[in-house]
Coordinates of C-alpha atoms (C1' of nucleotides) in Angstrom, one line a residue:
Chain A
X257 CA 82.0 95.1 169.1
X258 CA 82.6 96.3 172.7
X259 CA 82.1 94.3 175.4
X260 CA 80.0 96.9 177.3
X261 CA 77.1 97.1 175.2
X262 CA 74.7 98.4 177.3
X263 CA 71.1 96.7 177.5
X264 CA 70.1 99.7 176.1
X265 CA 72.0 99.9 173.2
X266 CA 71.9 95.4 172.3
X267 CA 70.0 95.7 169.2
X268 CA 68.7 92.2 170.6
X269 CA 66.9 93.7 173.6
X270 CA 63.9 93.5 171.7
X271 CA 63.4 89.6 171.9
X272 CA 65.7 89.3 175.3
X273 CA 65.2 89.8 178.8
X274 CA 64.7 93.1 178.5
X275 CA 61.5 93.3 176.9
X276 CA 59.6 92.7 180.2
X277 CA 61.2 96.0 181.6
X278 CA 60.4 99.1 181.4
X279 CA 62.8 101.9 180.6
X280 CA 63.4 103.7 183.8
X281 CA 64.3 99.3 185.3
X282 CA 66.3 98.8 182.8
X283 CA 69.6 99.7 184.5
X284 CA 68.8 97.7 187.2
X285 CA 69.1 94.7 185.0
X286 CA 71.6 95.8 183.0
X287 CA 74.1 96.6 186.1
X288 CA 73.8 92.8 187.3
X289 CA 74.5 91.3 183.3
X290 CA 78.1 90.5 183.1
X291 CA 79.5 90.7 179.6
X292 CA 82.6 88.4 179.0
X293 CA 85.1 87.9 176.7
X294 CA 84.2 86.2 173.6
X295 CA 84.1 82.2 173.3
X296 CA 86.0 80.6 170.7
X297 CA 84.5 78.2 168.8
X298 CA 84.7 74.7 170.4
X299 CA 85.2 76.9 174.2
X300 CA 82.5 75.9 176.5
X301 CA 80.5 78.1 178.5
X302 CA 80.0 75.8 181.1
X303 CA 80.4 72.0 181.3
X304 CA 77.7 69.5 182.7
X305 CA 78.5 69.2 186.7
X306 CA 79.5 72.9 187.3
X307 CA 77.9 74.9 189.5
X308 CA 74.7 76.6 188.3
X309 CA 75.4 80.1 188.8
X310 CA 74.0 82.0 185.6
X311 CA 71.7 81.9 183.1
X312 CA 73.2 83.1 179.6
X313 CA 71.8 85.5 176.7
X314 CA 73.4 85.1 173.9
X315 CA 74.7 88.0 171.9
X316 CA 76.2 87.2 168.8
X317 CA 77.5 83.7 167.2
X318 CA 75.7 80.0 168.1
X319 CA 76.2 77.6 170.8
X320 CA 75.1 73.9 170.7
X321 CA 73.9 72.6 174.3
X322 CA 74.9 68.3 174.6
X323 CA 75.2 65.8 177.3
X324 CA 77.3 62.7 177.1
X325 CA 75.6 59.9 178.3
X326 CA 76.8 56.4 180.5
X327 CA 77.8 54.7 177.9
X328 CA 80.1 57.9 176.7
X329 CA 77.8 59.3 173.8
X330 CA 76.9 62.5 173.3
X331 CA 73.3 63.7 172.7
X332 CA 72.9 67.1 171.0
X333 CA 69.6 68.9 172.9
X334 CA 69.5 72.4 171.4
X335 CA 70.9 74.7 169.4
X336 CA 71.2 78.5 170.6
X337 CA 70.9 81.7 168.4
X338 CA 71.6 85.6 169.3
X339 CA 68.8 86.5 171.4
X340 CA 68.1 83.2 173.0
X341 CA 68.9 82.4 176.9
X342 CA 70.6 79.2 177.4
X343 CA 71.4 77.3 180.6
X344 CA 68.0 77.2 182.3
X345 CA 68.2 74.0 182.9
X346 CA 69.7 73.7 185.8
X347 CA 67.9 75.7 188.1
X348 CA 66.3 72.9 189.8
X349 CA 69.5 71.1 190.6
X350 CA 72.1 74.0 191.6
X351 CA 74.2 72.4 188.7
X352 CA 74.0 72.1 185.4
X353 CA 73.2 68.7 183.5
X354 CA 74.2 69.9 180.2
X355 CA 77.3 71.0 178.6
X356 CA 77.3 74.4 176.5
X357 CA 79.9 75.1 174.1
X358 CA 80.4 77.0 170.7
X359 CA 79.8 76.6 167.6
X360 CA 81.9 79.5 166.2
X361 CA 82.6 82.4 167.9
X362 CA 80.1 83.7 170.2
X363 CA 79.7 86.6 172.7
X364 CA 76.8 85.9 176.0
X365 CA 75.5 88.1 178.4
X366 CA 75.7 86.5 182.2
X367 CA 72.9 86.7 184.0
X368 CA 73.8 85.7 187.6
X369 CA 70.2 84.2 188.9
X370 CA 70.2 84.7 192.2
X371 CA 70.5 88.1 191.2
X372 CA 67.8 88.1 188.8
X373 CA 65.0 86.2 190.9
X374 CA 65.9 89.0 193.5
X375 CA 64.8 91.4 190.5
X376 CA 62.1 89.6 189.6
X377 CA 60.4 89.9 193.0
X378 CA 60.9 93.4 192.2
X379 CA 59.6 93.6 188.9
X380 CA 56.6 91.4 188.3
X381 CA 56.9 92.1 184.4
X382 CA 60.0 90.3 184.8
X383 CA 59.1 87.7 186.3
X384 CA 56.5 86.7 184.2
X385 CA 58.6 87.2 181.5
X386 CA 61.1 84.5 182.7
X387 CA 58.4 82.2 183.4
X388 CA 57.3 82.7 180.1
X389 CA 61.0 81.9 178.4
X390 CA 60.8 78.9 180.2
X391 CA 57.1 78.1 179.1
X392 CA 58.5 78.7 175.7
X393 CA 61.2 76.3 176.1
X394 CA 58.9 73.8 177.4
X395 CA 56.7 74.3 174.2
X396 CA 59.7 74.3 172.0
X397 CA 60.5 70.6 173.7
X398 CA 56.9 69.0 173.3
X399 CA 57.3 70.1 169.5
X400 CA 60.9 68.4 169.4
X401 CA 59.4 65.5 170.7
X402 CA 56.6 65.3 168.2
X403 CA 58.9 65.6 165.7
X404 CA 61.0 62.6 166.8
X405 CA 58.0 60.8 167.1
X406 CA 56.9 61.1 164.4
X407 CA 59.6 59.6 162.4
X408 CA 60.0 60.4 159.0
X409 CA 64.0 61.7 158.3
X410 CA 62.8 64.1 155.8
X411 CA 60.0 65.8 158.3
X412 CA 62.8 66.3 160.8
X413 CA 65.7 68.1 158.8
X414 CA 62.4 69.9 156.7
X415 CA 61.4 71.3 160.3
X416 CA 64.9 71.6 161.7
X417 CA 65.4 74.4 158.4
X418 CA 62.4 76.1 158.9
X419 CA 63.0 76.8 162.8
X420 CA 66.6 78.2 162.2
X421 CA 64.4 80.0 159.2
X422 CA 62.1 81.9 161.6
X423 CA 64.3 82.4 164.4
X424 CA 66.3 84.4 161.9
X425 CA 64.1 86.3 160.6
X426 CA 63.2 87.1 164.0
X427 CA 66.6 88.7 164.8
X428 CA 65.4 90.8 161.5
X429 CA 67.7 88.8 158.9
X430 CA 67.0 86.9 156.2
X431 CA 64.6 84.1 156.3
X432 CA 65.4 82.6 153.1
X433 CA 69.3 82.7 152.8
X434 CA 71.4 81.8 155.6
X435 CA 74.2 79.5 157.3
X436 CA 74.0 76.5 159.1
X437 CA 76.4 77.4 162.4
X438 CA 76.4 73.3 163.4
X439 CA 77.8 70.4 161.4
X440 CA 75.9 67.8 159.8
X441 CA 77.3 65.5 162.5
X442 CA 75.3 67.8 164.9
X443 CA 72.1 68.3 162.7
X444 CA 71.5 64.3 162.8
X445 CA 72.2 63.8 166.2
X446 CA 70.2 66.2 167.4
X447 CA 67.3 65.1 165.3
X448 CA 68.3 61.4 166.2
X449 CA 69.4 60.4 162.8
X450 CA 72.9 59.4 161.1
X451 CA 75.3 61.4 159.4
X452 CA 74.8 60.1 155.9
X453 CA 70.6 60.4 156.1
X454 CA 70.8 63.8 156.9
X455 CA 73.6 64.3 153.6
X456 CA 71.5 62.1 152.0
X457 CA 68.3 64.9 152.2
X458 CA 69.7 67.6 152.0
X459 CA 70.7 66.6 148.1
X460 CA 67.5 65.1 147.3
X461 CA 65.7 67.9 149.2
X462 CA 67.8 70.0 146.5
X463 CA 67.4 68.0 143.6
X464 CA 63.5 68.8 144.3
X465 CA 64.3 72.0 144.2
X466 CA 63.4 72.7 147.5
X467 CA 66.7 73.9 148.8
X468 CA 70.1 75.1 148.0
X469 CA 72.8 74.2 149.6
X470 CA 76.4 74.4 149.7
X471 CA 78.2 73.4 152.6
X472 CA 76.9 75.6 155.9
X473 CA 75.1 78.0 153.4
X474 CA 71.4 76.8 152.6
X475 CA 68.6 78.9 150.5
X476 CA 65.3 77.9 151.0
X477 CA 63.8 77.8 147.2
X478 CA 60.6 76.1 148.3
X479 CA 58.9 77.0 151.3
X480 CA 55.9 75.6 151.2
X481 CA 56.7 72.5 150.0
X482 CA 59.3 72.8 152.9
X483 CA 56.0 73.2 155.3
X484 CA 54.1 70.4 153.8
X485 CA 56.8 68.3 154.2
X486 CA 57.2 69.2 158.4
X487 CA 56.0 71.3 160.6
X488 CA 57.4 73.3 163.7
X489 CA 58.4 76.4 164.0
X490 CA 60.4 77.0 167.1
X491 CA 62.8 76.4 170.1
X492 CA 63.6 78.7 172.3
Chain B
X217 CA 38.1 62.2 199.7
X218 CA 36.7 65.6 200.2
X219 CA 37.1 68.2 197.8
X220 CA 38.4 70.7 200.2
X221 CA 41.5 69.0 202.1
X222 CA 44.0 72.0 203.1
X223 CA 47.5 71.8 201.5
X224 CA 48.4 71.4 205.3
X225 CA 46.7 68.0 205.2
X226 CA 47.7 66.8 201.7
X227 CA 49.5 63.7 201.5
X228 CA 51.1 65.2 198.1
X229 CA 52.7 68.3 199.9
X230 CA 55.8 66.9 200.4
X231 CA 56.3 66.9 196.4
X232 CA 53.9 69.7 195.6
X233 CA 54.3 73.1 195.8
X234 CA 53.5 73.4 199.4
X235 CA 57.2 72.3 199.3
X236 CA 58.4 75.9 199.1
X237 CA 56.3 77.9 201.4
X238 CA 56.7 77.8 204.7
X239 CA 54.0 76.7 207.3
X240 CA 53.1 80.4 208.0
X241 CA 52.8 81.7 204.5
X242 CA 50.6 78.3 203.8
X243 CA 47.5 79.3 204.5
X244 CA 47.9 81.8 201.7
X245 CA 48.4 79.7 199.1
X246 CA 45.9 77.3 200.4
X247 CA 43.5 80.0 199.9
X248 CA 44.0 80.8 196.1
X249 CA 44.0 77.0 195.2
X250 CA 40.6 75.5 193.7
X251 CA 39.9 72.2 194.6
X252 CA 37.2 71.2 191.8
X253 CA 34.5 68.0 191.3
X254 CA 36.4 64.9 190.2
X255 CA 37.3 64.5 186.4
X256 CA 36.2 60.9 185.2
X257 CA 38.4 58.8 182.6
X258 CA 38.4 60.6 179.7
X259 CA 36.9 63.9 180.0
X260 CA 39.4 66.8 179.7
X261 CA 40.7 69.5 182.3
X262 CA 41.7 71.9 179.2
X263 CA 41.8 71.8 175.3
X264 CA 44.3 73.2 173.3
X265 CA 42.9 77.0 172.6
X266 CA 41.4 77.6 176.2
X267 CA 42.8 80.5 177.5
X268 CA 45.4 79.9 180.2
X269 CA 44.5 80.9 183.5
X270 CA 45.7 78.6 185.9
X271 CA 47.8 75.4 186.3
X272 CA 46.9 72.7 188.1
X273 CA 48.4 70.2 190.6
X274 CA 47.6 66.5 190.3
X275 CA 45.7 65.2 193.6
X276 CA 44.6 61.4 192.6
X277 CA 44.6 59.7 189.4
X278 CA 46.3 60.8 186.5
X279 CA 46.7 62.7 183.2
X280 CA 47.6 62.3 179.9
X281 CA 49.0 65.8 177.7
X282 CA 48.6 65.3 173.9
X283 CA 48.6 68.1 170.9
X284 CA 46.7 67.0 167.6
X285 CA 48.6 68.0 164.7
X286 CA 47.6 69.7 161.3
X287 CA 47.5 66.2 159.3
X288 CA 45.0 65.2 162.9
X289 CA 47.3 63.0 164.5
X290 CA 47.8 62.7 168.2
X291 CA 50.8 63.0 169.6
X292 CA 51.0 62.3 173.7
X293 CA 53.1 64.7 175.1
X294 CA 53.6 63.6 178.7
X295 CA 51.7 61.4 181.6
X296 CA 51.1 63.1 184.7
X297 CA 51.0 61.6 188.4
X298 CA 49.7 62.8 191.7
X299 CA 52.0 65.4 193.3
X300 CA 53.0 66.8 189.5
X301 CA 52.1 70.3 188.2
X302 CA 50.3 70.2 184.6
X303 CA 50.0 73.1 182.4
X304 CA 53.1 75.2 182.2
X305 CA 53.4 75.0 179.0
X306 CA 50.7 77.7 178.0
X307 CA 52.3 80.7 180.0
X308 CA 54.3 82.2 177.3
X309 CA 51.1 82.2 174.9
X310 CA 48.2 83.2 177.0
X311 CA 46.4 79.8 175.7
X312 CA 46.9 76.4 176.2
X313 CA 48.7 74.7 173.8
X314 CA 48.0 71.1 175.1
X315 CA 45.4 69.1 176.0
X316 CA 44.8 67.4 179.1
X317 CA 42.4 64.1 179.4
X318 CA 42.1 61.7 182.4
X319 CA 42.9 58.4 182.2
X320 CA 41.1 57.4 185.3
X321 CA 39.1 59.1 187.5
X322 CA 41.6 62.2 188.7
X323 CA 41.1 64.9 191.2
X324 CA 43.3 68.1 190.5
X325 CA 44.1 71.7 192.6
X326 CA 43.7 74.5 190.2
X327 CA 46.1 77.3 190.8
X328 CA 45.3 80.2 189.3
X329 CA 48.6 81.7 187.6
X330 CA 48.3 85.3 188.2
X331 CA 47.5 85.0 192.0
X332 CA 50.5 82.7 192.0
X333 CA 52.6 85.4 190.0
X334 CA 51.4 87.4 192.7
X335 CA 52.1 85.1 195.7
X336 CA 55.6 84.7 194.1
X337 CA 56.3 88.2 193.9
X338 CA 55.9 88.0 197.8
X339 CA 57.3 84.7 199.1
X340 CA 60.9 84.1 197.3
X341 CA 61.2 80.9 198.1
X342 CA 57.8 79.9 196.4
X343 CA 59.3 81.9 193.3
X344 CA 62.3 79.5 193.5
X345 CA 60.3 76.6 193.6
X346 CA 58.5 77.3 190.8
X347 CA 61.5 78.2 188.6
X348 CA 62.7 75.1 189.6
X349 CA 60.2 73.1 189.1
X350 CA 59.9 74.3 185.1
X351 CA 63.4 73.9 185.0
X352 CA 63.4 70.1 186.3
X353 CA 59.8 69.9 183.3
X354 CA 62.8 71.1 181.0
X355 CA 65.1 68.9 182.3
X356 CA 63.0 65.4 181.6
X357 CA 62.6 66.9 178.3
X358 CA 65.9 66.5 177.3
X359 CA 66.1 63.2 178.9
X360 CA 63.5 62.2 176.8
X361 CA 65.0 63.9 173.4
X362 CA 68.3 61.7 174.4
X363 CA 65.5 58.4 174.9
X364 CA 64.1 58.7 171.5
X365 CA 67.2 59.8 169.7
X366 CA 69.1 57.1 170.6
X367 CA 66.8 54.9 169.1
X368 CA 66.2 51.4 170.4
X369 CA 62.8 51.0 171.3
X370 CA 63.9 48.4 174.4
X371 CA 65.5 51.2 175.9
X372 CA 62.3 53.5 175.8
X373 CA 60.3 50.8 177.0
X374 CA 62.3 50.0 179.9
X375 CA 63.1 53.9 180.5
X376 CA 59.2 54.8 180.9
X377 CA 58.7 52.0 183.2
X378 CA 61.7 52.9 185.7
X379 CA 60.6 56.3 185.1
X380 CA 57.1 55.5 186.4
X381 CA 58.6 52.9 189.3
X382 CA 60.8 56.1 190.6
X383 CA 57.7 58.6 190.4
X384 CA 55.5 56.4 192.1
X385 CA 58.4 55.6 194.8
X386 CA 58.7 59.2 195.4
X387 CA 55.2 59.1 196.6
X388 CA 55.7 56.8 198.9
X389 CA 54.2 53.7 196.6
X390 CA 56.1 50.6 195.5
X391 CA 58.8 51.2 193.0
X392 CA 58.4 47.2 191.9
X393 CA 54.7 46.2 191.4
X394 CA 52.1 48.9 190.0
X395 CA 49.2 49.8 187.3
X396 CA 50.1 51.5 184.6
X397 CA 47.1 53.9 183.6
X398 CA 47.6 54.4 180.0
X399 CA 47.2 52.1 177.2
X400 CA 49.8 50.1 175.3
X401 CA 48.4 52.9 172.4
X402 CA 49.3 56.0 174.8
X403 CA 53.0 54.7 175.7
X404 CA 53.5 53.5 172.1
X405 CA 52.6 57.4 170.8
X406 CA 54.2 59.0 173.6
X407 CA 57.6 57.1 173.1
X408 CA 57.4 56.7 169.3
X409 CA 56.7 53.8 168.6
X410 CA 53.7 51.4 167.2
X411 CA 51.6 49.6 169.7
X412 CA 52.5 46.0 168.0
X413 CA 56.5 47.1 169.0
X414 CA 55.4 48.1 172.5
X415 CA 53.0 44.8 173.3
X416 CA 56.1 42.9 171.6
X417 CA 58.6 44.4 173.9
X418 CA 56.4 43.7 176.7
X419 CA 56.5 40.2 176.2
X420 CA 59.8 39.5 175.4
X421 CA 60.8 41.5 179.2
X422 CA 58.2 38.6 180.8
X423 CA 60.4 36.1 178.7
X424 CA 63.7 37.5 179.9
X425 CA 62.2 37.3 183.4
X426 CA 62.7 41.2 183.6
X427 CA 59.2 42.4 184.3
X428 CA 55.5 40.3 184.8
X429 CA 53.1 42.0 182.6
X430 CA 49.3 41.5 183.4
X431 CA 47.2 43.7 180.8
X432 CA 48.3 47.1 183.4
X433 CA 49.7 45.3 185.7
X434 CA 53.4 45.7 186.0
X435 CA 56.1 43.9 188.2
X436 CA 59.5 44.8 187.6
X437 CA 61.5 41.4 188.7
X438 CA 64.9 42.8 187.6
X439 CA 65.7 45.8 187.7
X440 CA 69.4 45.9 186.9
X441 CA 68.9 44.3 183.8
X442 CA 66.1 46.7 182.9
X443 CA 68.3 49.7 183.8
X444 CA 71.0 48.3 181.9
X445 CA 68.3 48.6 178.9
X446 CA 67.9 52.2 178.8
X447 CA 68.6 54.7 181.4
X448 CA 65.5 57.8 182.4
X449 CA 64.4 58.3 185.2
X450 CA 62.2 60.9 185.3
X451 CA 59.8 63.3 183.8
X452 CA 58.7 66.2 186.4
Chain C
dC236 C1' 25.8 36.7 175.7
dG237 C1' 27.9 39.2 172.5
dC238 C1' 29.9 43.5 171.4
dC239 C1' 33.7 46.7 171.2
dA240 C1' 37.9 48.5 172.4
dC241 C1' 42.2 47.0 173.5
dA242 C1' 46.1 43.7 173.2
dT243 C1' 48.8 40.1 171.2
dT244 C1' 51.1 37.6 167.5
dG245 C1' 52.9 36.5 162.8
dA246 C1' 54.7 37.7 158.1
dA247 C1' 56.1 40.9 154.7
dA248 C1' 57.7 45.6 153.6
dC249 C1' 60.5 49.5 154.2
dA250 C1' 63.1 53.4 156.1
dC251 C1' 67.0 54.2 158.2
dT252 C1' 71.5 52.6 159.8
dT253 C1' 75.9 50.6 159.2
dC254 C1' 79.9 49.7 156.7
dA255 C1' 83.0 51.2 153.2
dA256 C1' 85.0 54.3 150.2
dA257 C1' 85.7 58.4 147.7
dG258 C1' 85.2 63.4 147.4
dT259 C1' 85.6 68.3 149.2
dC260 C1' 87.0 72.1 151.8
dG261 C1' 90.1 74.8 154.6
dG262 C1' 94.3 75.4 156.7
dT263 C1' 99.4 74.8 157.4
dG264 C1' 103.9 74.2 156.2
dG265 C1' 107.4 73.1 152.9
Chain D
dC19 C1' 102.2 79.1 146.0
dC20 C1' 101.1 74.7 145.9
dA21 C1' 100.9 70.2 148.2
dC22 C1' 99.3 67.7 151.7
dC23 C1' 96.7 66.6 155.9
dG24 C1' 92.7 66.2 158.7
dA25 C1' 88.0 67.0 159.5
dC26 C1' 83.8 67.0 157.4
dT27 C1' 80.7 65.6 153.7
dT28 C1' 78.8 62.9 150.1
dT29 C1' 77.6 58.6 147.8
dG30 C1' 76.8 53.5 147.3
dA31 C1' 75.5 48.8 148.8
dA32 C1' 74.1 45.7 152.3
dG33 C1' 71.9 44.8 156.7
dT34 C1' 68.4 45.3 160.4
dG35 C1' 65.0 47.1 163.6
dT36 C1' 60.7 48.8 163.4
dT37 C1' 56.5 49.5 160.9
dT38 C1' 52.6 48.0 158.5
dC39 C1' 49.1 44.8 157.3
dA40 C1' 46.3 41.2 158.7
dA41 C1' 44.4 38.1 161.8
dT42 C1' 43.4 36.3 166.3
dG43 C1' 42.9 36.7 171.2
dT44 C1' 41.1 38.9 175.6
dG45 C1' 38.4 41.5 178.9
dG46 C1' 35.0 44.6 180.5
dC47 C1' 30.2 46.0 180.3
dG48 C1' 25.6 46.9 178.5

DNA sequence: CGCCACATTGAAACACTTCAAAGTCGGTGG
DNA sequence: CCACCGACTTTGAAGTGTTTCAATGTGGCG
């Protein structure tokens, strides 16, 4: 894969930035994307404190965003997926708060943003479109949060499958069969649970013939009992 | 207070979105904001389902976000204070996917999102601010996926109350003694916990000579100790 | 005054965590 | 090529914080 895939030519473009713009803009975008080299996994893409320069579309691979609170823990917030911008938030503060590193190897797109809010005074579609991403994200959080809330283990990792579930088939793959990019130690702390819970459903979640799962690789056998037992769909 | 006070006059505009624009360009935003008829406690600004036209900037009083969920349960999204912007989240899907309900009499601005869009597209700075602003809504978000991870409900407790002490600061109110204006059943849904654990917690703080607690009356006596509890300090 | 919604308190139940140990996988070097 | 190492995962048993259930207390308002 070359590292100057054009905009044009990203077989993601159709649920990236440049859906909002038309044809004849789209160079405009694409000459201010930087495409770097590719992260390896456990590289960060930026670390919590750097200067906020960039927002990120990621290309190919997964990337897990965390912050490491006073007392030295870290906290798993998201999970990002081919097609997905990372790294919005830290707009407001000029740095960012989170750290951003990969799960395996991963290629982004770098959007400087002063850049791209100087395009999206030019192109309104644009800038509408950003402000929806970050609607979306925004929506994707207040789901998170009910889910937390409401605290049943088994709703959380049920939801947790079925997000990854639609957010690949959105990239046009397979809904049913696919692989985990994050460990289990990053599955329960981003849903707020320990290691051996989330282990713990994921073989009875098989042994009702729910799910299959070996390792990283998981089949969904039984969506709607999947459904019934959690909902969400999302995250940005 | 009369419905039509000029952004130039508001109190709130040092934290509002007057922030961004300078004193020239003021008068146009002035002039796309609604300034409607007082809601009373209780009665809704949107539903989940109304289309999305506009979002809206809390004058006096305050506001409590909630989604119901397919089994019918409520889940309390977010608590919103004078001088904070309420409704982002339906931009990405055209509707609203909240609802909004005041829990005391409230006065709000409505802004009507495409003249905004519009305005933005002309005044870079208000663009900026608005970015920002979603960014810092994103940004509480994961603070408050790191509060109800890690799980102790002390910590959540204590986290909302400094979180309302600093918002209430930042308008120019005391940080140590104020009303809360949701019920022990609205913090207990929005932090995830019952309302027995919350009244508990409440009392055991007056014990440790951390807080006073009057039914919504709050003094926070030691705020190290609470801090040390849990940290949060936000929540745009 | 008495009702109703809200808040507090106690006791029992339970889901999840913690602690402990064994099992599995992938990679590296002998 | 196989053995061994470390990181990750699974499984079991005991412990605990929070929930649930039940009852009592409180405050505002018709």
């Amino acid at each position: 894969m070359s590292r100057h895939v054009s905009c044009n030519d990203c077989s993601l473009s159709p649920i990236c930035l440049p859906l909002a713009v038309a044809p004849a803009q789209l160079n405009e975008l694409d000459n201010i994307i930087h495409r770097g080299r590719p992260l390896r996994r456990g590289e960060h893409l930026y670390r919590a404190a750097d200067t906020f320069t960039a927002v990120f579309a990621v290309r190919s691979g997964a990337l897990k965003t965390y912050v490491i609170s006073d007392e030295g823990e870290e906290q798993v917030t998201g999970f990002y997926l081919p097609g997905e911008i990372v790294g919005m938030d830290g707009i407001s503060t000029a740095h960012h708060i989170s750290n951003a590193k990969a799960l395996e190897t991963a290629t982004v797109c770098e959007i400087p943003f002063h850049r791209l809010e100087e395009l999206s005074q030019k192109i309104p579609s644009l800038q509408h479109h950003f402000f929806s991403l970050m609607s979306e994200e925004i929506r994707a959080d207040r789901e998170l949060h009910r889910l937390l809330s409401k605290k049943s283990a088994d709703d959380r990792v049920a939801s947790l499958l079925l997000s990854l579930s639609a957010r690949n088939q959105r990239r046009g793959l397979s809904a049913t069969v696919f692989r985990l990019p994050m460990s289990r130690y990053d599955i329960a702390n981003y849903l707020g649970l320990a290691v051996e819970t989330v282990s713990r459903i994921f073989t009875r979640f098989q042994q009702q013939h729910m799910l299959k799962v070996n390792g990283r690789e998981v089949e969904i056998c039984d969506r709607p009992a999947l459904c019934g037992q959690g909902r969400l769909q999302e995250e940005a």
